[in-house]
Amino acid sequence: MVVEEVGLKRRGSLSWGVRNLMRRKQVDSERGRGESSHGSPRQQLAKELSVIQLIAIGVGSTIGAGVYVLVGTVAREHSGPALTISFLIAGIAAALSAFCYAELASRCPSAGSAYHYSYICVGEGVAWLIGWALILEYTIGGSAVARGISPNLALFFGGPDSLPFFLARAQIPWFDIVVDPCAAILVLLVTALLCVGIKESSFVQGIVTIANVCVMLFVIIAGGYLGFQTGWVGYSVPSGYFPFGVNGMLAGSATVFFAYIGFDSVASTAEEVKNPQRDLPLGIGFALTICCSLYMLVSIVIVGLVPYYAMDPDTPISSAFSSHGMQWAVYIITAGAVTALCSTLMGSILPQPRILMAMARDGLLPSFFSDVNKRTQVPVKSTILTGICAAMLAFFMDVSALAGMVSVGTLLAFTIVAVSILILRYVPPDEVPLPSSLQESIHAVSLRLSQESDVENAKADVETCKDKDEQCEDGISSSSNSEASVEDPLIEKQIVQDKLAEQKRRNVAALNIAFVCIGVLLLTSAASAAYLPSLLRYVACIIGGLLLLCGLIMLSWIDQDETRHSFGHTGGFICPFVPLLPICCILINVYLLINLGTGTWLRVSLWLVIGVLVYLFYGRTHSSLRDVVYVPTAHADEIYRSSSEIVA
């Protein structure tokens, strides 16, 4: 059959295992949203979020207490007074990922964020690893944030160890474990709030985020007043504005880049947004702009109040105000740190149940995770399980040593989202998976297309015979028929040539996207591998740079795919400066990934190996795509219409 052959020919040469890893799902549509991989009707999340609530989620998830500590560490060790420029460069780098997220979120507004996008554009294997890495990120991230709240909260009770006995940290005898009841209780409270409903939880997060922003505005306004009173002594240092040079300032940018991760939480709520094509890009863009502006203004003030070398690396903002006689400001700043941590805690726990739900909908995890509560319209079971795991980690374990693992999931997601933009623009999926229940409709459409093709060929033969004044009668030899079919009509030849040219363009584009990825990996690995001989590093850098440059030039030269205009939900945000912007995004994120450290990668690799085993023994065999039939995108609507006619 015509429709089935197109889907099967390309897969015939691939092994079964590779086919599983490369299979891609369809963008959720109105007719597909009612289907479930487990045979039951798909339950939908409540569409309650507007732009304001998305901004609150984005800002609350991004601005954590790290800014209250990060400015001191980075200024002392890397940037000096140029800390503001470090925040600006890091914000621009984060904006590259935000642009990519904004287009994919508006085109594919479904739960799952980067997992969902990579499943549509790249394939099941990569999507599984991204989803599995994000599960680790949000669990450890939430636990680490919760552990940081209790020391700050204790300051309101008189000191670091002044919390009430039932909330205070305690060491378990005979074990080198310090339990933190306060952290566990806070995680469970946030979990309970998230179970109530997305509208209610986003409202509370908005209040907490406003309180945090007000504290930062206090720092900016009061600190600016002090700066003008004291003459901005921090900018009068003899070493100048760049005491560590431009390289130090760039190193500071790489460090503060992690203060921007968190806006991807906005994309994870895509299914709960009232108008995703408009609101998601606005929510992501405004959240990142607000965060970058606040970071830069705070850094301008704090670096100007105290010389960078005299900053307290642990409490830079509090100590800056104390040095000018404003001891009472410590309580306001501590309140800001607590509200920032609480908001970040909510932003860390919120996305994970939705990723679990998306993976369960696709059959890669048990259906338990995809259950949506009928009253609250949130994945309550997944949320409760997420909260219990995060609370146990926060109670028993100091996860600060594992904090680097949080960055792996985020940077992997940022990288694959940028790759997905390149795939969407140049080689978008030209086939869609249809359930085996539509097999009868697929056969009917295939038969009709075959008959129409035969009729077209017969008409072409008759026209050719008439033009040549040949006798086209019954009994004529087959040799005359073959002679007529050799000379195809001009239009048919042009159609065939166009199809061949388009297939060649897709092959060239796919090859150059691969060149970009390989070139980035070679370039960043060689540039970071100080233990390798210099000659080997230079050669690898040159090869990687040439591959990257070749891919960029070719992708800029060839045309983008016309079907990108109709991919997914149209009418939303369009990422600018493709292919340059996503390629820069890939380069920055892969460089940061390579430099996270060997210890971090060893721990993450162990988690990823566990994920591979889970996929091999469960996800691969339970995937919703295991029994689908791939058909050309152009015929999908016709097959669905035929199915409706058969049912009627």
XYZ file of C-alpha atoms in Angstrom:
648
model
C 0.000 0.000 0.000
C 1.201 3.490 -0.870
C 0.781 5.066 2.582
C 2.356 2.199 4.485
C 5.237 1.762 2.056
C 6.488 5.301 2.660
C 6.692 4.657 6.374
C 8.139 1.169 6.090
C 10.810 1.659 3.436
C 12.817 4.082 5.565
C 12.699 1.729 8.522
C 13.453 -1.480 6.681
C 17.206 -0.939 6.768
C 17.308 -0.076 10.458
C 17.521 -2.621 13.228
C 14.608 -3.058 15.614
C 16.453 -1.493 18.552
C 17.490 1.626 16.647
C 13.922 1.983 15.347
C 12.678 2.100 18.924
C 15.144 4.814 19.867
C 14.347 6.936 16.814
C 10.551 6.694 16.795
C 8.862 10.058 17.246
C 5.400 10.946 18.473
C 2.919 13.398 17.033
C 2.260 16.880 18.369
C -0.780 16.666 20.642
C -3.863 17.698 18.695
C -7.510 18.016 19.565
C -8.298 14.551 18.210
C -5.281 12.965 19.880
C -5.785 14.405 23.322
C -8.609 12.059 24.141
C -6.435 8.993 23.556
C -4.292 7.209 26.106
C -1.554 4.640 25.710
C -3.261 2.518 28.347
C -6.643 2.418 26.634
C -8.447 4.769 29.021
C -9.565 8.325 28.162
C -6.803 10.885 28.658
C -7.501 13.231 31.541
C -6.716 16.881 30.946
C -5.146 19.412 33.294
C -7.060 22.548 34.234
C -6.435 25.543 31.960
C -6.122 28.246 34.604
C -2.851 30.098 34.002
C -2.491 33.563 32.503
C 0.574 35.658 31.643
C 0.805 37.159 35.148
C 0.774 33.735 36.791
C 3.369 32.416 34.334
C 5.642 35.358 35.127
C 5.238 34.639 38.845
C 6.168 30.979 38.283
C 9.163 31.915 36.114
C 10.537 34.620 38.416
C 9.837 32.564 41.543
C 11.576 29.483 40.121
C 14.596 31.460 38.894
C 15.419 33.958 41.650
C 16.527 31.823 44.573
C 18.635 32.598 47.577
C 21.701 32.015 45.410
C 21.697 35.671 44.426
C 22.083 36.600 48.103
C 25.319 34.579 48.183
C 26.445 34.422 44.564
C 27.257 38.104 44.181
C 29.923 37.920 46.886
C 31.622 34.732 45.692
C 31.737 35.684 42.020
C 32.841 39.276 42.694
C 35.688 38.153 44.994
C 36.976 35.329 42.808
C 36.158 36.216 39.196
C 34.563 39.483 38.155
C 35.281 42.229 40.675
C 33.284 45.412 39.905
C 32.456 43.930 36.463
C 29.947 41.573 38.116
C 27.104 43.454 36.421
C 28.491 42.638 32.983
C 28.851 38.988 34.043
C 25.141 38.915 34.896
C 24.310 40.622 31.593
C 26.292 38.136 29.494
C 24.818 35.200 31.407
C 21.346 36.672 30.880
C 21.950 36.944 27.133
C 23.137 33.320 27.073
C 20.011 32.246 28.959
C 17.886 34.271 26.523
C 19.158 32.104 23.657
C 17.586 29.074 25.318
C 14.501 31.099 26.215
C 13.893 31.966 22.545
C 14.065 28.271 21.612
C 11.776 27.306 24.484
C 9.273 30.017 23.535
C 8.771 28.702 19.982
C 8.507 25.042 20.973
C 6.232 25.804 23.933
C 3.794 27.705 21.718
C 3.905 25.094 18.939
C 3.684 22.056 21.248
C 1.746 23.248 24.325
C 1.629 20.041 26.310
C 3.016 18.910 29.659
C 6.575 17.623 29.706
C 8.666 20.598 28.581
C 11.986 19.514 27.002
C 11.028 15.826 27.250
C 7.941 16.473 25.131
C 9.804 18.558 22.538
C 12.642 16.061 22.118
C 10.153 13.178 21.740
C 8.495 15.021 18.852
C 11.651 16.267 17.104
C 14.530 13.895 17.988
C 13.266 10.511 19.121
C 12.185 8.291 21.973
C 15.675 7.366 23.217
C 16.865 10.950 23.656
C 13.490 11.990 25.077
C 13.693 9.263 27.729
C 17.174 10.370 28.837
C 16.086 14.014 29.004
C 13.005 13.150 31.030
C 14.992 10.874 33.353
C 17.642 13.580 33.890
C 14.956 16.191 34.635
C 13.438 13.902 37.284
C 16.820 13.847 39.044
C 17.226 17.608 38.648
C 13.918 18.554 40.213
C 14.152 16.024 43.055
C 17.651 17.030 44.151
C 16.987 20.700 43.426
C 13.906 20.752 45.632
C 15.684 18.913 48.450
C 18.724 21.213 48.309
C 16.522 24.319 48.398
C 14.540 22.969 51.369
C 17.778 22.273 53.266
C 18.812 25.883 52.780
C 15.657 27.334 54.321
C 16.112 26.192 57.937
C 19.446 28.049 58.619
C 17.952 31.284 57.274
C 14.724 30.751 59.167
C 16.672 30.186 62.393
C 18.016 33.748 62.245
C 14.544 35.029 63.129
C 14.672 32.969 66.342
C 17.993 34.407 67.502
C 20.738 32.464 65.747
C 21.749 29.512 63.565
C 20.718 26.898 66.173
C 17.685 28.653 67.631
C 14.807 26.854 65.901
C 12.240 25.066 68.119
C 13.371 21.555 69.038
C 10.884 19.819 66.718
C 12.238 21.828 63.733
C 15.924 22.015 64.629
C 18.552 19.905 62.938
C 19.829 16.941 64.942
C 22.480 14.295 64.467
C 21.417 10.662 64.655
C 23.630 8.702 67.112
C 25.975 6.088 65.577
C 25.291 7.510 62.107
C 26.950 10.438 60.412
C 23.553 11.838 59.422
C 22.135 15.257 60.291
C 18.358 15.220 59.899
C 16.437 18.376 59.059
C 12.751 18.161 60.088
C 12.084 21.756 59.061
C 13.148 21.045 55.460
C 11.009 17.907 55.242
C 7.936 19.665 56.686
C 8.303 22.561 54.234
C 8.489 20.132 51.290
C 5.339 18.352 52.455
C 3.508 21.677 52.917
C 4.428 22.775 49.387
C 3.351 19.358 48.069
C -0.028 19.693 49.761
C -0.455 23.175 48.275
C 0.370 21.907 44.769
C -2.244 19.164 45.165
C -4.971 21.733 45.847
C -4.841 23.088 42.302
C -2.626 24.970 39.872
C -4.624 28.197 40.249
C -4.308 28.205 44.035
C -0.632 27.198 44.106
C 0.324 29.762 41.464
C -1.520 32.428 43.472
C 0.486 31.599 46.605
C 3.717 31.479 44.624
C 2.858 34.886 43.182
C 2.503 36.351 46.690
C 5.798 34.833 47.846
C 7.541 36.014 44.668
C 6.221 39.567 45.137
C 7.620 39.565 48.682
C 11.013 38.441 47.363
C 11.009 41.079 44.611
C 10.095 43.760 47.166
C 13.136 42.800 49.253
C 15.363 43.044 46.187
C 13.879 46.445 45.374
C 14.640 47.508 48.956
C 18.268 46.420 48.442
C 18.435 48.378 45.185
C 16.806 51.589 46.499
C 18.344 51.671 49.994
C 21.704 50.492 48.664
C 21.623 53.132 45.928
C 20.965 55.827 48.521
C 23.908 54.599 50.623
C 26.097 54.478 47.528
C 25.447 58.108 46.667
C 26.036 59.066 50.316
C 29.376 57.248 50.537
C 30.668 57.932 47.041
C 30.479 54.366 45.671
C 33.745 53.267 47.249
C 33.575 49.871 45.567
C 34.208 51.397 42.152
C 37.244 53.364 43.340
C 39.540 50.358 43.805
C 43.045 50.734 42.347
C 42.808 47.489 40.339
C 40.138 49.018 38.101
C 36.864 47.731 36.729
C 38.337 44.426 35.462
C 40.733 43.302 38.222
C 40.736 39.726 36.923
C 40.701 40.721 33.262
C 38.113 39.895 30.626
C 38.683 36.164 31.166
C 37.752 36.527 34.827
C 34.603 38.378 33.893
C 33.660 35.614 31.435
C 34.372 32.968 34.068
C 32.018 34.882 36.349
C 29.370 34.755 33.594
C 29.652 30.983 33.432
C 29.147 30.802 37.202
C 26.167 33.147 37.442
C 24.535 31.505 34.412
C 23.106 28.939 36.827
C 21.228 31.744 38.586
C 19.017 31.891 35.482
C 17.973 28.260 35.284
C 14.377 27.906 36.306
C 12.401 29.611 33.557
C 11.903 26.164 31.989
C 9.351 25.602 34.766
C 7.066 27.898 32.767
C 7.229 25.552 29.768
C 6.330 22.567 31.965
C 2.923 24.154 32.692
C 2.102 24.612 28.984
C -0.976 22.374 29.111
C -2.481 24.493 31.904
C -2.177 27.831 30.093
C -5.372 29.459 28.802
C -3.830 30.840 25.599
C -0.477 29.055 25.144
C 0.404 30.522 21.723
C 0.380 34.032 23.177
C 0.920 33.609 26.925
C 3.798 31.114 27.032
C 6.307 33.210 25.020
C 5.292 36.327 26.958
C 5.613 34.532 30.295
C 9.061 33.157 29.486
C 10.298 36.453 28.023
C 9.045 38.733 30.793
C 10.217 36.378 33.553
C 13.751 36.263 32.159
C 13.841 40.037 31.590
C 12.721 40.768 35.162
C 15.266 38.339 36.611
C 18.143 39.753 34.550
C 17.218 43.353 35.450
C 17.002 42.598 39.179
C 20.285 40.677 39.163
C 22.112 43.504 37.407
C 20.701 46.259 39.612
C 21.496 44.361 42.817
C 25.049 43.668 41.633
C 25.571 47.343 40.696
C 24.583 48.425 44.204
C 26.386 45.775 46.272
C 29.666 45.978 44.362
C 29.567 49.755 44.750
C 28.951 49.708 48.512
C 31.933 47.497 49.451
C 35.194 46.825 47.566
C 34.980 43.385 45.960
C 37.954 42.022 47.954
C 36.294 43.013 51.268
C 32.974 41.269 50.563
C 31.717 38.524 52.847
C 31.412 35.457 50.547
C 28.584 33.965 52.644
C 26.407 37.028 53.361
C 27.573 39.749 50.946
C 24.368 41.812 50.923
C 23.759 41.706 54.681
C 27.376 42.518 55.494
C 27.390 45.408 52.988
C 24.490 47.068 54.794
C 25.952 46.245 58.231
C 29.227 47.921 57.317
C 27.289 51.149 56.829
C 25.477 50.914 60.177
C 22.198 49.406 58.944
C 22.072 46.314 61.151
C 18.273 46.200 61.022
C 18.431 45.600 57.254
C 19.785 42.100 57.939
C 16.313 40.946 58.973
C 14.731 42.272 55.771
C 17.396 40.651 53.623
C 17.050 37.363 55.517
C 13.293 37.520 54.943
C 14.035 37.940 51.235
C 16.306 34.906 51.264
C 13.616 32.795 52.970
C 10.862 33.897 50.558
C 13.195 33.325 47.603
C 13.937 29.792 48.786
C 10.265 29.023 49.393
C 9.358 30.258 45.920
C 12.182 28.256 44.351
C 11.076 25.178 46.295
C 7.622 25.453 44.739
C 9.186 25.962 41.320
C 11.338 22.840 41.785
C 8.512 20.511 42.789
C 5.892 21.868 40.348
C 7.377 20.571 37.039
C 8.332 17.031 38.075
C 4.812 15.534 38.409
C 3.983 16.937 34.975
C 7.053 15.328 33.425
C 6.179 12.021 35.101
C 2.631 12.403 33.807
C 3.829 13.083 30.249
C 6.122 10.038 30.308
C 3.314 7.849 31.676
C 0.925 9.114 28.988
C 3.436 7.923 26.406
C 3.608 4.513 28.075
C 7.227 4.870 29.203
C 6.186 4.816 32.879
C 3.255 3.060 34.622
C -0.191 4.617 34.218
C -0.178 5.449 37.958
C 1.768 8.621 37.163
C -0.698 9.852 34.522
C -3.764 9.927 36.771
C -5.299 13.393 37.054
C -7.589 14.190 39.972
C -11.083 14.961 38.660
C -11.746 17.706 41.215
C -8.445 19.591 41.300
C -7.376 18.626 37.739
C -3.741 18.160 38.742
C -1.661 14.934 38.799
C -2.123 14.411 42.541
C -0.574 10.928 42.731
C 2.602 12.032 40.945
C 2.766 15.190 43.062
C 2.446 13.273 46.332
C 5.103 10.751 45.310
C 7.424 13.557 44.217
C 6.891 15.386 47.510
C 7.528 12.278 49.619
C 10.794 11.493 47.803
C 11.997 15.107 48.044
C 11.000 15.309 51.727
C 12.902 12.103 52.566
C 16.005 13.395 50.807
C 15.729 16.761 52.558
C 15.237 15.076 55.940
C 18.061 12.525 55.842
C 20.653 13.876 53.446
C 22.704 17.010 52.931
C 22.366 17.213 49.163
C 24.526 20.319 48.723
C 27.327 18.060 47.469
C 24.950 16.835 44.761
C 23.871 20.322 43.690
C 25.978 20.081 40.518
C 23.728 17.271 39.327
C 20.866 19.776 39.117
C 22.720 21.674 36.407
C 23.188 18.566 34.242
C 19.465 18.078 33.697
C 18.882 21.746 32.906
C 21.809 22.090 30.503
C 20.921 18.838 28.725
C 17.378 20.136 28.321
C 18.593 23.522 27.024
C 20.867 21.771 24.517
C 18.256 19.378 23.158
C 15.673 22.154 22.858
C 18.089 24.115 20.643
C 18.753 20.997 18.534
C 14.982 20.505 18.252
C 14.624 24.017 16.802
C 17.132 23.147 14.053
C 15.281 19.904 13.314
C 11.916 21.673 13.278
C 13.137 24.306 10.832
C 15.117 22.117 8.427
C 13.948 18.495 8.728
C 10.595 18.469 10.560
C 8.932 15.048 10.854
C 7.277 14.210 7.522
C 5.488 11.177 8.956
C 3.066 10.828 11.832
C 2.310 7.746 13.934
C -1.290 6.551 13.781
C -2.738 3.912 16.104
C -3.225 0.395 14.751
C -6.968 0.824 15.337
C -6.991 2.968 12.177
C -5.539 0.142 10.089
C -8.788 -0.249 8.104
C -8.818 3.446 7.236
C -5.126 3.333 6.285
C -5.832 0.425 3.903
C -8.814 2.256 2.412
C -6.857 5.445 1.773
C -3.886 3.482 0.424
C -6.132 1.613 -2.002
C -7.778 4.820 -3.170
C -4.407 6.491 -3.699
C -3.151 3.473 -5.654
C -6.225 3.509 -7.894
C -5.916 7.237 -8.476
C -2.255 6.756 -9.332
C -3.151 4.031 -11.865
C -5.820 6.230 -13.451
C -3.372 9.136 -13.691
C -0.779 6.895 -15.371
C -3.398 5.539 -17.810
C -4.497 9.067 -18.742
C -0.900 10.059 -19.254
C -0.364 7.061 -21.544
C -3.459 7.897 -23.604
C -2.411 11.529 -23.975
C 1.059 10.465 -25.036
C -0.359 8.089 -27.624
C -2.674 10.751 -29.050
C 0.183 13.199 -29.378
C 2.144 10.644 -31.372
C -0.877 9.583 -33.504
C -0.340 6.018 -32.409
C -2.948 3.284 -32.482
C -3.893 2.740 -28.805
C -6.343 -0.101 -29.166
C -6.988 -3.418 -27.466
C -4.524 -6.045 -28.525
C -1.631 -3.640 -29.001
C 1.670 -5.075 -27.870
C 3.074 -4.362 -24.430
C 6.126 -2.866 -26.040
C 4.110 0.172 -27.194
C 2.779 0.652 -23.647
C 6.270 0.595 -22.215
C 7.389 3.002 -24.916
C 4.603 5.419 -23.927
C 5.357 5.166 -20.250
C 8.975 6.042 -20.835
C 8.012 9.508 -22.003
C 6.269 10.883 -18.914
C 4.352 14.181 -19.117
C 6.370 17.295 -18.315
C 4.359 18.144 -15.198
C 4.821 14.678 -13.751
C 8.560 14.895 -14.397
C 8.684 18.258 -12.633
C 6.862 16.839 -9.610
C 9.310 13.966 -9.380
C 12.258 16.321 -9.712
C 10.860 18.583 -6.973
C 10.436 15.618 -4.650
C 13.987 14.451 -5.303
C 15.348 17.972 -4.762
C 13.419 18.297 -1.491
C 14.688 14.929 -0.279
C 18.239 15.963 -1.167
C 17.794 19.235 0.750
C 16.552 17.333 3.819
C 19.511 14.943 3.649
C 21.993 17.820 3.372
C 20.319 19.670 6.253
C 20.328 16.582 8.482
C 23.998 15.979 7.704
C 24.939 19.552 8.600
C 22.958 19.469 11.845
C 25.022 16.382 12.699
C 28.198 18.312 11.746
C 27.192 21.108 14.128
C 26.634 18.704 17.039
C 29.863 16.770 16.452
C 31.840 19.984 15.921
C 30.530 21.537 19.154
C 31.360 18.383 21.119
C 34.910 18.214 19.697
C 35.571 21.927 20.146
C 34.329 22.197 23.733
C 35.919 18.913 24.839
C 39.314 19.810 23.401
C 39.187 23.357 24.773
C 38.422 22.045 28.271
C 40.761 19.032 28.328
C 43.829 20.617 29.930
C 45.306 17.152 30.619
C 45.745 16.402 26.886
C 48.894 17.309 24.924
C 48.721 20.775 23.385
C 49.099 19.515 19.798
C 46.217 17.064 20.163
C 44.012 19.758 21.690
C 44.787 22.204 18.879
C 44.062 19.615 16.185
C 40.768 18.624 17.820
C 39.789 22.295 18.222
C 40.523 22.991 14.558
C 38.554 19.949 13.347
C 35.644 20.763 15.646
C 35.662 24.421 14.659
C 35.680 23.563 10.946
C 32.783 21.134 11.331
C 30.824 23.719 13.324
C 31.551 26.479 10.817
C 30.729 24.231 7.856
C 27.402 23.264 9.405
C 26.521 26.877 10.211
C 27.367 28.121 6.690
C 25.473 25.335 4.944
C 22.389 25.699 7.141
C 22.437 29.449 6.484
C 22.717 28.844 2.753
C 20.083 26.156 2.168
C 16.368 26.832 2.443
C 14.356 25.947 5.524
C 11.557 23.410 5.214
C 8.235 24.857 4.027
C 6.228 22.476 6.219
C 7.625 24.192 9.342
C 4.856 26.776 8.949
C 2.179 24.140 9.566
C 4.021 22.122 12.222
C 2.104 21.830 15.485
C 0.010 24.782 16.668
C 0.699 27.756 14.429
C 0.383 31.447 15.202
C 2.769 31.560 18.155
C 6.285 32.864 18.707
C 8.947 32.274 16.032
C 12.562 31.997 17.159
C 14.711 34.614 15.336
C 18.178 34.292 13.782
C 17.978 30.592 12.941
C 20.402 28.778 12.593
C 22.855 31.134 14.346
C 20.909 31.536 17.600
C 20.269 27.829 18.354
C 23.833 26.917 17.360
C 25.219 29.515 19.806
C 22.867 28.092 22.426
C 24.182 24.559 21.807
C 27.797 25.754 21.997
C 27.341 27.589 25.313
C 25.379 24.820 27.020
C 27.683 22.000 25.900
C 30.706 23.998 27.088
C 29.104 24.408 30.521
C 28.185 20.708 30.586
C 31.746 19.650 29.811
C 33.069 21.826 32.642
C 30.757 20.587 35.399
C 33.417 18.256 36.737
C 34.230 14.550 36.678
C 32.595 13.795 40.032
C 29.294 15.307 38.927
C 29.301 13.349 35.689
C 30.087 10.072 37.451
C 27.093 10.509 39.756
C 24.816 11.538 36.892
C 26.044 8.635 34.756
C 24.989 6.194 37.472
C 21.492 7.668 37.446
C 21.362 7.569 33.627
C 22.439 3.901 33.611
C 19.527 3.128 35.936
C 17.283 5.010 33.530
C 18.534 2.973 30.567
C 17.698 -0.246 32.433
C 14.200 1.033 33.268
C 13.670 1.896 29.618
C 14.938 -1.447 28.339
C 12.852 -3.536 30.723
C 9.681 -1.394 30.808
C 9.494 1.735 28.660
C 10.590 0.133 25.387
C 7.926 -2.578 25.532
C 5.105 -0.403 26.912
C 5.621 2.638 24.675
C 2.471 3.999 23.068
C 4.375 3.911 19.738
C 5.078 0.178 19.783
C 2.119 -0.746 17.507
C 1.665 2.435 15.484
C 1.766 2.789 11.719
C 3.752 5.703 10.302
C 2.093 7.492 7.397
C 2.994 10.650 5.462
C 1.794 13.796 7.190
C -0.093 14.848 4.056
C -2.415 11.822 4.327
C -3.062 11.861 8.093
C -6.129 14.122 7.918
C -7.604 12.057 5.101
C -7.158 8.868 7.121
C -8.868 10.398 10.145
C -11.777 11.535 7.934
C -12.022 8.086 6.413
C -12.078 6.605 9.915
C -14.974 8.890 10.854
C -16.879 7.832 7.728
C -16.354 4.144 8.500
C -17.568 4.597 12.078
C -20.589 6.554 10.866
